């Protein structure tokens, strides 16, 4: 699915978190939103998810205006920085949750959750609770939950920031591999330049709510 942000702004009281952003993302690409803390990356992602409605501008998915469409109807999956797993639910139920919310039957939900779990290689952990998992395993649960409805857009908000250095590299490669296997249009938010350059088809550099550079990672050596 292609994504278009047209003159998007988001104002919180006196703060212009995102300021007149224009961006087109081609279907099946992985694009990083890169920039320092507070530059508007998460706000941009939340607007794509439908969790914030932009104060100005419009968002198009495959050319269709989804600016006012609620999150559940947007065909997106999202992974939050802290994973936001449900602590009292098993891994299986966590992964199946978006399907259950979408009124998919119990049996089909569980089967599809198991398939998603297999894709991230956690199908041996289905009966555990999130608190009984390592950071990397929790992240895999979050990814499985994000892709279980087979969304056409995947939104990742600093997904690697809570992992140790070694696991970051492993999970980075796995995310890229899954993204390419599923051919899912992906936005990857990070403040880590090396991470953005290594994982992406395109890098979008933000500063103070503005898009200041957008290009192929190989052409972006002179980043500030
Ligand atoms: P980043 O993800 O790049 O760290 P954010 O999008 O979270 O940046 O924040 C951009 C700016 O908007 C910051 O100045 C932040 O303080 C402000 N901001 C973000 N969310 C809110 C909110 N819910 N209410 C008020 N200000 C916010
Ligand atoms: P609970 O938390 O209530 O013990 P689980 O989360 O372990 O339940 O399982 C929820 C449902 O999924 C149950 O109906 C269970 O039979 C089913 N289930 C558990 N494991 C699997 C599996 N590997 N494949 C398919 N269904 C499963």
PDB file of C-alpha atoms and ligand atoms in Angstrom:
ATOM      1  CA  UNK A   1       0.000   0.000   0.000  1.00  0.00           C
ATOM      2  CA  UNK A   2       1.353   3.437  -0.863  1.00  0.00           C
ATOM      3  CA  UNK A   3       1.171   6.224   1.679  1.00  0.00           C
ATOM      4  CA  UNK A   4       0.955   9.929   1.090  1.00  0.00           C
ATOM      5  CA  UNK A   5       1.181  12.670   3.696  1.00  0.00           C
ATOM      6  CA  UNK A   6       0.011  15.987   2.287  1.00  0.00           C
ATOM      7  CA  UNK A   7       0.818  19.191   4.165  1.00  0.00           C
ATOM      8  CA  UNK A   8       0.448  17.438   7.506  1.00  0.00           C
ATOM      9  CA  UNK A   9       0.752  19.478  10.674  1.00  0.00           C
ATOM     10  CA  UNK A  10       0.096  18.627  14.275  1.00  0.00           C
ATOM     11  CA  UNK A  11      -0.120  21.299  16.908  1.00  0.00           C
ATOM     12  CA  UNK A  12      -0.301  20.584  20.637  1.00  0.00           C
ATOM     13  CA  UNK A  13      -1.228  23.840  22.391  1.00  0.00           C
ATOM     14  CA  UNK A  14       1.878  25.980  21.640  1.00  0.00           C
ATOM     15  CA  UNK A  15       4.002  23.192  20.141  1.00  0.00           C
ATOM     16  CA  UNK A  16       4.134  22.511  16.420  1.00  0.00           C
ATOM     17  CA  UNK A  17       5.105  18.851  16.767  1.00  0.00           C
ATOM     18  CA  UNK A  18       4.874  18.327  12.994  1.00  0.00           C
ATOM     19  CA  UNK A  19       5.026  21.256  10.613  1.00  0.00           C
ATOM     20  CA  UNK A  20       3.745  21.022   7.025  1.00  0.00           C
ATOM     21  CA  UNK A  21       5.117  17.578   6.267  1.00  0.00           C
ATOM     22  CA  UNK A  22       4.905  16.238   2.723  1.00  0.00           C
ATOM     23  CA  UNK A  23       5.969  12.670   2.118  1.00  0.00           C
ATOM     24  CA  UNK A  24       5.185   9.848  -0.291  1.00  0.00           C
ATOM     25  CA  UNK A  25       6.080   6.254   0.523  1.00  0.00           C
ATOM     26  CA  UNK A  26       5.920   3.649  -2.212  1.00  0.00           C
ATOM     27  CA  UNK A  27       4.215   0.347  -1.640  1.00  0.00           C
ATOM     28  CA  UNK A  28       6.390  -2.363  -0.092  1.00  0.00           C
ATOM     29  CA  UNK A  29       9.194  -0.041   1.008  1.00  0.00           C
ATOM     30  CA  UNK A  30      10.757   0.328   4.422  1.00  0.00           C
ATOM     31  CA  UNK A  31      11.232   3.998   5.250  1.00  0.00           C
ATOM     32  CA  UNK A  32      12.970   5.251   8.392  1.00  0.00           C
ATOM     33  CA  UNK A  33      11.940   8.421  10.159  1.00  0.00           C
ATOM     34  CA  UNK A  34      15.177   9.643  11.682  1.00  0.00           C
ATOM     35  CA  UNK A  35      15.895  12.568  13.964  1.00  0.00           C
ATOM     36  CA  UNK A  36      16.601  13.629  17.535  1.00  0.00           C
ATOM     37  CA  UNK A  37      14.178  13.224  20.394  1.00  0.00           C
ATOM     38  CA  UNK A  38      11.275  15.645  20.129  1.00  0.00           C
ATOM     39  CA  UNK A  39      11.528  16.262  16.359  1.00  0.00           C
ATOM     40  CA  UNK A  40       8.058  14.838  15.631  1.00  0.00           C
ATOM     41  CA  UNK A  41       8.705  11.224  14.609  1.00  0.00           C
ATOM     42  CA  UNK A  42       6.264   9.525  16.965  1.00  0.00           C
ATOM     43  CA  UNK A  43       3.603  12.143  16.324  1.00  0.00           C
ATOM     44  CA  UNK A  44       3.897  11.428  12.601  1.00  0.00           C
ATOM     45  CA  UNK A  45       3.582   7.699  13.226  1.00  0.00           C
ATOM     46  CA  UNK A  46       0.577   8.210  15.525  1.00  0.00           C
ATOM     47  CA  UNK A  47      -1.143  10.240  12.821  1.00  0.00           C
ATOM     48  CA  UNK A  48      -0.559   7.435  10.327  1.00  0.00           C
ATOM     49  CA  UNK A  49      -2.013   5.007  12.848  1.00  0.00           C
ATOM     50  CA  UNK A  50      -5.061   7.221  13.338  1.00  0.00           C
ATOM     51  CA  UNK A  51      -4.287   7.743  17.015  1.00  0.00           C
ATOM     52  CA  UNK A  52      -3.937  11.500  16.411  1.00  0.00           C
ATOM     53  CA  UNK A  53      -5.935  13.470  13.892  1.00  0.00           C
ATOM     54  CA  UNK A  54      -3.681  16.035  12.191  1.00  0.00           C
ATOM     55  CA  UNK A  55      -4.608  19.669  12.782  1.00  0.00           C
ATOM     56  CA  UNK A  56      -3.863  20.312   9.079  1.00  0.00           C
ATOM     57  CA  UNK A  57      -3.421  18.234   5.955  1.00  0.00           C
ATOM     58  CA  UNK A  58      -4.445  14.815   4.743  1.00  0.00           C
ATOM     59  CA  UNK A  59      -3.242  11.232   4.758  1.00  0.00           C
ATOM     60  CA  UNK A  60      -3.836   8.972   1.763  1.00  0.00           C
ATOM     61  CA  UNK A  61      -3.508   5.187   1.633  1.00  0.00           C
ATOM     62  CA  UNK A  62      -3.426   3.971  -1.977  1.00  0.00           C
ATOM     63  CA  UNK A  63      -4.769   7.373  -2.975  1.00  0.00           C
ATOM     64  CA  UNK A  64      -7.748   7.144  -0.656  1.00  0.00           C
ATOM     65  CA  UNK A  65      -8.175   9.762   2.064  1.00  0.00           C
ATOM     66  CA  UNK A  66      -7.995   8.056   5.477  1.00  0.00           C
ATOM     67  CA  UNK A  67      -7.391  11.196   7.552  1.00  0.00           C
ATOM     68  CA  UNK A  68     -10.559  10.674   9.562  1.00  0.00           C
ATOM     69  CA  UNK A  69     -10.640   6.873   9.487  1.00  0.00           C
ATOM     70  CA  UNK A  70     -10.415   5.222  12.930  1.00  0.00           C
ATOM     71  CA  UNK A  71      -7.316   3.099  13.702  1.00  0.00           C
ATOM     72  CA  UNK A  72      -9.152  -0.248  13.551  1.00  0.00           C
ATOM     73  CA  UNK A  73     -10.244   0.428   9.984  1.00  0.00           C
ATOM     74  CA  UNK A  74      -6.838   1.489   8.665  1.00  0.00           C
ATOM     75  CA  UNK A  75      -5.286  -1.866   7.861  1.00  0.00           C
ATOM     76  CA  UNK A  76      -2.157  -1.104   9.862  1.00  0.00           C
ATOM     77  CA  UNK A  77      -0.110  -2.943  12.457  1.00  0.00           C
ATOM     78  CA  UNK A  78       1.895  -1.083  15.059  1.00  0.00           C
ATOM     79  CA  UNK A  79       4.737  -1.949  17.412  1.00  0.00           C
ATOM     80  CA  UNK A  80       5.179   0.459  20.320  1.00  0.00           C
ATOM     81  CA  UNK A  81       8.480   1.308  21.931  1.00  0.00           C
ATOM     82  CA  UNK A  82       7.585  -0.481  25.185  1.00  0.00           C
ATOM     83  CA  UNK A  83       5.735  -3.236  23.217  1.00  0.00           C
ATOM     84  CA  UNK A  84       2.481  -2.582  25.157  1.00  0.00           C
ATOM     85  CA  UNK A  85       1.718  -6.276  25.644  1.00  0.00           C
ATOM     86  CA  UNK A  86      -1.182  -7.290  27.874  1.00  0.00           C
ATOM     87  CA  UNK A  87       0.551  -8.697  30.982  1.00  0.00           C
ATOM     88  CA  UNK A  88      -2.317 -10.913  32.150  1.00  0.00           C
ATOM     89  CA  UNK A  89      -2.769 -12.632  28.775  1.00  0.00           C
ATOM     90  CA  UNK A  90      -0.774 -15.518  27.362  1.00  0.00           C
ATOM     91  CA  UNK A  91       1.454 -14.917  24.353  1.00  0.00           C
ATOM     92  CA  UNK A  92      -1.114 -16.637  22.166  1.00  0.00           C
ATOM     93  CA  UNK A  93      -3.939 -14.429  23.367  1.00  0.00           C
ATOM     94  CA  UNK A  94      -1.806 -11.315  23.019  1.00  0.00           C
ATOM     95  CA  UNK A  95      -1.101 -12.142  19.396  1.00  0.00           C
ATOM     96  CA  UNK A  96      -4.707 -13.129  18.682  1.00  0.00           C
ATOM     97  CA  UNK A  97      -6.133 -10.022  20.353  1.00  0.00           C
ATOM     98  CA  UNK A  98      -6.442  -7.805  17.241  1.00  0.00           C
ATOM     99  CA  UNK A  99      -8.322 -10.615  15.484  1.00  0.00           C
ATOM    100  CA  UNK A 100     -10.678 -11.105  18.423  1.00  0.00           C
ATOM    101  CA  UNK A 101     -11.314  -7.334  18.433  1.00  0.00           C
ATOM    102  CA  UNK A 102     -12.117  -7.592  14.736  1.00  0.00           C
ATOM    103  CA  UNK A 103     -14.698 -10.274  15.577  1.00  0.00           C
ATOM    104  CA  UNK A 104     -12.762 -13.110  13.948  1.00  0.00           C
ATOM    105  CA  UNK A 105     -13.875 -16.427  15.461  1.00  0.00           C
ATOM    106  CA  UNK A 106     -11.947 -17.945  18.339  1.00  0.00           C
ATOM    107  CA  UNK A 107     -10.608 -20.979  16.467  1.00  0.00           C
ATOM    108  CA  UNK A 108      -9.512 -19.043  13.388  1.00  0.00           C
ATOM    109  CA  UNK A 109      -7.966 -16.345  15.589  1.00  0.00           C
ATOM    110  CA  UNK A 110      -5.907 -18.889  17.484  1.00  0.00           C
ATOM    111  CA  UNK A 111      -4.783 -20.614  14.283  1.00  0.00           C
ATOM    112  CA  UNK A 112      -3.742 -17.354  12.671  1.00  0.00           C
ATOM    113  CA  UNK A 113      -1.985 -16.269  15.876  1.00  0.00           C
ATOM    114  CA  UNK A 114       0.004 -19.502  15.845  1.00  0.00           C
ATOM    115  CA  UNK A 115       1.001 -18.824  12.219  1.00  0.00           C
ATOM    116  CA  UNK A 116       2.160 -15.306  13.112  1.00  0.00           C
ATOM    117  CA  UNK A 117       4.063 -16.704  16.090  1.00  0.00           C
ATOM    118  CA  UNK A 118       5.827 -19.194  13.802  1.00  0.00           C
ATOM    119  CA  UNK A 119       6.937 -16.395  11.533  1.00  0.00           C
ATOM    120  CA  UNK A 120       8.860 -14.780  14.413  1.00  0.00           C
ATOM    121  CA  UNK A 121       9.846 -18.149  15.895  1.00  0.00           C
ATOM    122  CA  UNK A 122       8.070 -17.929  19.216  1.00  0.00           C
ATOM    123  CA  UNK A 123       5.572 -20.743  18.708  1.00  0.00           C
ATOM    124  CA  UNK A 124       7.183 -22.625  21.618  1.00  0.00           C
ATOM    125  CA  UNK A 125       6.242 -19.785  23.995  1.00  0.00           C
ATOM    126  CA  UNK A 126       2.495 -19.498  23.369  1.00  0.00           C
ATOM    127  CA  UNK A 127       1.377 -20.390  26.879  1.00  0.00           C
ATOM    128  CA  UNK A 128       3.700 -17.988  28.690  1.00  0.00           C
ATOM    129  CA  UNK A 129       2.832 -14.564  29.986  1.00  0.00           C
ATOM    130  CA  UNK A 130       4.844 -11.553  28.741  1.00  0.00           C
ATOM    131  CA  UNK A 131       6.521 -11.180  32.159  1.00  0.00           C
ATOM    132  CA  UNK A 132       8.090 -14.603  31.652  1.00  0.00           C
ATOM    133  CA  UNK A 133       9.809 -13.584  28.427  1.00  0.00           C
ATOM    134  CA  UNK A 134      13.122 -11.910  27.559  1.00  0.00           C
ATOM    135  CA  UNK A 135      13.119  -8.489  25.904  1.00  0.00           C
ATOM    136  CA  UNK A 136      13.761  -9.977  22.477  1.00  0.00           C
ATOM    137  CA  UNK A 137      10.954 -12.499  22.924  1.00  0.00           C
ATOM    138  CA  UNK A 138       8.553  -9.755  24.002  1.00  0.00           C
ATOM    139  CA  UNK A 139       9.458  -7.812  20.935  1.00  0.00           C
ATOM    140  CA  UNK A 140       8.703 -10.830  18.756  1.00  0.00           C
ATOM    141  CA  UNK A 141       5.283 -11.094  20.400  1.00  0.00           C
ATOM    142  CA  UNK A 142       4.673  -7.426  19.624  1.00  0.00           C
ATOM    143  CA  UNK A 143       5.675  -7.965  15.998  1.00  0.00           C
ATOM    144  CA  UNK A 144       3.490 -11.070  15.690  1.00  0.00           C
ATOM    145  CA  UNK A 145       0.546  -9.146  17.113  1.00  0.00           C
ATOM    146  CA  UNK A 146       1.191  -6.292  14.680  1.00  0.00           C
ATOM    147  CA  UNK A 147       1.160  -8.552  11.613  1.00  0.00           C
ATOM    148  CA  UNK A 148      -1.522 -11.054  12.614  1.00  0.00           C
ATOM    149  CA  UNK A 149      -4.263  -9.258  10.691  1.00  0.00           C
ATOM    150  CA  UNK A 150      -2.015  -9.170   7.624  1.00  0.00           C
ATOM    151  CA  UNK A 151      -1.996  -5.387   7.500  1.00  0.00           C
ATOM    152  CA  UNK A 152      -0.662  -3.542   4.493  1.00  0.00           C
ATOM    153  CA  UNK A 153       1.197  -1.020   6.633  1.00  0.00           C
ATOM    154  CA  UNK A 154       3.538  -1.686   9.539  1.00  0.00           C
ATOM    155  CA  UNK A 155       4.430   1.129  11.947  1.00  0.00           C
ATOM    156  CA  UNK A 156       7.405   0.614  14.254  1.00  0.00           C
ATOM    157  CA  UNK A 157       8.126   3.180  16.981  1.00  0.00           C
ATOM    158  CA  UNK A 158      11.749   2.847  18.150  1.00  0.00           C
ATOM    159  CA  UNK A 159      11.282  -0.928  18.264  1.00  0.00           C
ATOM    160  CA  UNK A 160      14.904  -1.718  19.101  1.00  0.00           C
ATOM    161  CA  UNK A 161      15.600   0.893  21.754  1.00  0.00           C
ATOM    162  CA  UNK A 162      14.944  -1.389  24.728  1.00  0.00           C
ATOM    163  CA  UNK A 163      17.251  -4.172  23.553  1.00  0.00           C
ATOM    164  CA  UNK A 164      20.926  -4.714  24.246  1.00  0.00           C
ATOM    165  CA  UNK A 165      23.423  -4.012  21.476  1.00  0.00           C
ATOM    166  CA  UNK A 166      23.741  -7.589  20.222  1.00  0.00           C
ATOM    167  CA  UNK A 167      20.012  -8.223  20.128  1.00  0.00           C
ATOM    168  CA  UNK A 168      19.455  -4.931  18.342  1.00  0.00           C
ATOM    169  CA  UNK A 169      21.498  -6.167  15.411  1.00  0.00           C
ATOM    170  CA  UNK A 170      19.713  -9.520  15.325  1.00  0.00           C
ATOM    171  CA  UNK A 171      16.236  -8.030  15.563  1.00  0.00           C
ATOM    172  CA  UNK A 172      17.072  -5.357  13.031  1.00  0.00           C
ATOM    173  CA  UNK A 173      17.921  -8.026  10.486  1.00  0.00           C
ATOM    174  CA  UNK A 174      14.841 -10.045  11.371  1.00  0.00           C
ATOM    175  CA  UNK A 175      12.544  -7.076  11.006  1.00  0.00           C
ATOM    176  CA  UNK A 176      14.013  -6.367   7.589  1.00  0.00           C
ATOM    177  CA  UNK A 177      13.638 -10.003   6.569  1.00  0.00           C
ATOM    178  CA  UNK A 178       9.995 -10.216   7.676  1.00  0.00           C
ATOM    179  CA  UNK A 179       9.244  -6.885   6.039  1.00  0.00           C
ATOM    180  CA  UNK A 180      10.657  -8.076   2.733  1.00  0.00           C
ATOM    181  CA  UNK A 181       8.997 -11.465   2.954  1.00  0.00           C
ATOM    182  CA  UNK A 182       5.585  -9.898   3.587  1.00  0.00           C
ATOM    183  CA  UNK A 183       6.281  -6.963   1.226  1.00  0.00           C
ATOM    184  CA  UNK A 184       4.631  -4.727   3.780  1.00  0.00           C
ATOM    185  CA  UNK A 185       4.965  -0.944   3.553  1.00  0.00           C
ATOM    186  CA  UNK A 186       6.821  -0.042   6.742  1.00  0.00           C
ATOM    187  CA  UNK A 187       7.648   3.095   8.663  1.00  0.00           C
ATOM    188  CA  UNK A 188      10.461   2.678  11.130  1.00  0.00           C
ATOM    189  CA  UNK A 189      11.024   5.408  13.699  1.00  0.00           C
ATOM    190  CA  UNK A 190      14.507   5.717  15.169  1.00  0.00           C
ATOM    191  CA  UNK A 191      16.927   8.301  16.519  1.00  0.00           C
ATOM    192  CA  UNK A 192      19.861   6.022  15.591  1.00  0.00           C
ATOM    193  CA  UNK A 193      21.449   7.082  12.326  1.00  0.00           C
ATOM    194  CA  UNK A 194      23.362   3.878  11.716  1.00  0.00           C
ATOM    195  CA  UNK A 195      20.200   1.867  12.303  1.00  0.00           C
ATOM    196  CA  UNK A 196      18.211   3.996   9.862  1.00  0.00           C
ATOM    197  CA  UNK A 197      20.871   3.837   7.164  1.00  0.00           C
ATOM    198  CA  UNK A 198      21.301   0.072   7.451  1.00  0.00           C
ATOM    199  CA  UNK A 199      17.685  -1.060   7.472  1.00  0.00           C
ATOM    200  CA  UNK A 200      15.900   1.271   5.053  1.00  0.00           C
ATOM    201  CA  UNK A 201      15.052   1.733   1.415  1.00  0.00           C
ATOM    202  CA  UNK A 202      14.610   5.425   2.133  1.00  0.00           C
ATOM    203  CA  UNK A 203      15.518   7.680   5.036  1.00  0.00           C
ATOM    204  CA  UNK A 204      13.480  10.709   6.072  1.00  0.00           C
ATOM    205  CA  UNK A 205      15.338  13.119   8.296  1.00  0.00           C
ATOM    206  CA  UNK A 206      13.253  15.317  10.583  1.00  0.00           C
ATOM    207  CA  UNK A 207      14.143  18.323  12.698  1.00  0.00           C
ATOM    208  CA  UNK A 208      11.844  20.510  14.798  1.00  0.00           C
ATOM    209  CA  UNK A 209       8.752  19.083  13.115  1.00  0.00           C
ATOM    210  CA  UNK A 210      10.067  19.657   9.594  1.00  0.00           C
ATOM    211  CA  UNK A 211      11.217  17.166   7.002  1.00  0.00           C
ATOM    212  CA  UNK A 212      14.728  18.326   6.165  1.00  0.00           C
ATOM    213  CA  UNK A 213      16.042  15.489   3.987  1.00  0.00           C
ATOM    214  CA  UNK A 214      14.563  12.484   2.194  1.00  0.00           C
ATOM    215  CA  UNK A 215      16.523  10.044   0.131  1.00  0.00           C
ATOM    216  CA  UNK A 216      18.260   6.781  -0.497  1.00  0.00           C
ATOM    217  CA  UNK A 217      20.485   5.787   2.457  1.00  0.00           C
ATOM    218  CA  UNK A 218      23.503   5.561   0.124  1.00  0.00           C
ATOM    219  CA  UNK A 219      23.085   9.243  -0.749  1.00  0.00           C
ATOM    220  CA  UNK A 220      22.847  10.390   2.860  1.00  0.00           C
ATOM    221  CA  UNK A 221      26.404  10.328   4.128  1.00  0.00           C
ATOM    222  CA  UNK A 222      26.478  13.971   5.148  1.00  0.00           C
ATOM    223  CA  UNK A 223      23.847  13.772   7.845  1.00  0.00           C
ATOM    224  CA  UNK A 224      24.076  16.499  10.474  1.00  0.00           C
TER     225      UNK A 224
HETATM  226  P1  LIG B   1       9.932  12.259  18.699  1.00  0.00           P
HETATM  227  O1  LIG B   1       9.113  11.044  18.446  1.00  0.00           O
HETATM  228  O2  LIG B   1      10.739  12.665  17.510  1.00  0.00           O
HETATM  229  O3  LIG B   1      10.770  12.150  19.931  1.00  0.00           O
HETATM  230  P2  LIG B   1       7.413  13.499  19.313  1.00  0.00           P
HETATM  231  O4  LIG B   1       6.611  13.345  18.084  1.00  0.00           O
HETATM  232  O5  LIG B   1       7.151  12.568  20.428  1.00  0.00           O
HETATM  233  O6  LIG B   1       8.948  13.492  18.929  1.00  0.00           O
HETATM  234  O7  LIG B   1       7.245  14.980  19.888  1.00  0.00           O
HETATM  235  C1  LIG B   1       7.335  16.157  19.071  1.00  0.00           C
HETATM  236  C2  LIG B   1       7.042  17.382  19.914  1.00  0.00           C
HETATM  237  O8  LIG B   1       5.666  17.376  20.295  1.00  0.00           O
HETATM  238  C3  LIG B   1       7.812  17.448  21.205  1.00  0.00           C
HETATM  239  O9  LIG B   1       8.087  18.806  21.470  1.00  0.00           O
HETATM  240  C4  LIG B   1       6.863  16.889  22.225  1.00  0.00           C
HETATM  241  O10 LIG B   1       7.124  17.407  23.498  1.00  0.00           O
HETATM  242  C5  LIG B   1       5.525  17.365  21.701  1.00  0.00           C
HETATM  243  N1  LIG B   1       4.424  16.425  22.011  1.00  0.00           N
HETATM  244  C6  LIG B   1       4.341  15.139  21.628  1.00  0.00           C
HETATM  245  N2  LIG B   1       3.198  14.569  22.055  1.00  0.00           N
HETATM  246  C7  LIG B   1       2.541  15.548  22.748  1.00  0.00           C
HETATM  247  C8  LIG B   1       1.292  15.592  23.443  1.00  0.00           C
HETATM  248  N3  LIG B   1       0.497  14.525  23.481  1.00  0.00           N
HETATM  249  N4  LIG B   1       0.946  16.747  24.035  1.00  0.00           N
HETATM  250  C9  LIG B   1       1.752  17.835  23.970  1.00  0.00           C
HETATM  251  N5  LIG B   1       2.934  17.858  23.328  1.00  0.00           N
HETATM  252  C10 LIG B   1       3.330  16.735  22.723  1.00  0.00           C
HETATM  253  P1  LIG B   2      -5.804 -19.424  28.946  1.00  0.00           P
HETATM  254  O1  LIG B   2      -5.015 -18.168  29.137  1.00  0.00           O
HETATM  255  O2  LIG B   2      -7.292 -19.250  29.107  1.00  0.00           O
HETATM  256  O3  LIG B   2      -5.252 -20.616  29.639  1.00  0.00           O
HETATM  257  P2  LIG B   2      -4.506 -19.727  26.354  1.00  0.00           P
HETATM  258  O4  LIG B   2      -4.163 -18.335  26.029  1.00  0.00           O
HETATM  259  O5  LIG B   2      -3.444 -20.655  26.781  1.00  0.00           O
HETATM  260  O6  LIG B   2      -5.734 -19.775  27.388  1.00  0.00           O
HETATM  261  O7  LIG B   2      -5.287 -20.346  25.099  1.00  0.00           O
HETATM  262  C1  LIG B   2      -6.425 -19.715  24.566  1.00  0.00           C
HETATM  263  C2  LIG B   2      -7.138 -20.635  23.619  1.00  0.00           C
HETATM  264  O8  LIG B   2      -6.249 -21.049  22.561  1.00  0.00           O
HETATM  265  C3  LIG B   2      -7.628 -21.909  24.273  1.00  0.00           C
HETATM  266  O9  LIG B   2      -8.913 -22.188  23.784  1.00  0.00           O
HETATM  267  C4  LIG B   2      -6.625 -22.981  23.840  1.00  0.00           C
HETATM  268  O10 LIG B   2      -7.261 -24.235  23.689  1.00  0.00           O
HETATM  269  C5  LIG B   2      -6.190 -22.464  22.493  1.00  0.00           C
HETATM  270  N1  LIG B   2      -4.809 -22.824  22.211  1.00  0.00           N
HETATM  271  C6  LIG B   2      -3.778 -22.863  23.085  1.00  0.00           C
HETATM  272  N2  LIG B   2      -2.633 -23.203  22.488  1.00  0.00           N
HETATM  273  C7  LIG B   2      -2.937 -23.361  21.175  1.00  0.00           C
HETATM  274  C8  LIG B   2      -2.171 -23.688  20.019  1.00  0.00           C
HETATM  275  N3  LIG B   2      -0.853 -23.940  20.066  1.00  0.00           N
HETATM  276  N4  LIG B   2      -2.816 -23.746  18.831  1.00  0.00           N
HETATM  277  C9  LIG B   2      -4.124 -23.476  18.735  1.00  0.00           C
HETATM  278  N5  LIG B   2      -4.891 -23.166  19.799  1.00  0.00           N
HETATM  279  C10 LIG B   2      -4.318 -23.109  20.997  1.00  0.00           C
END
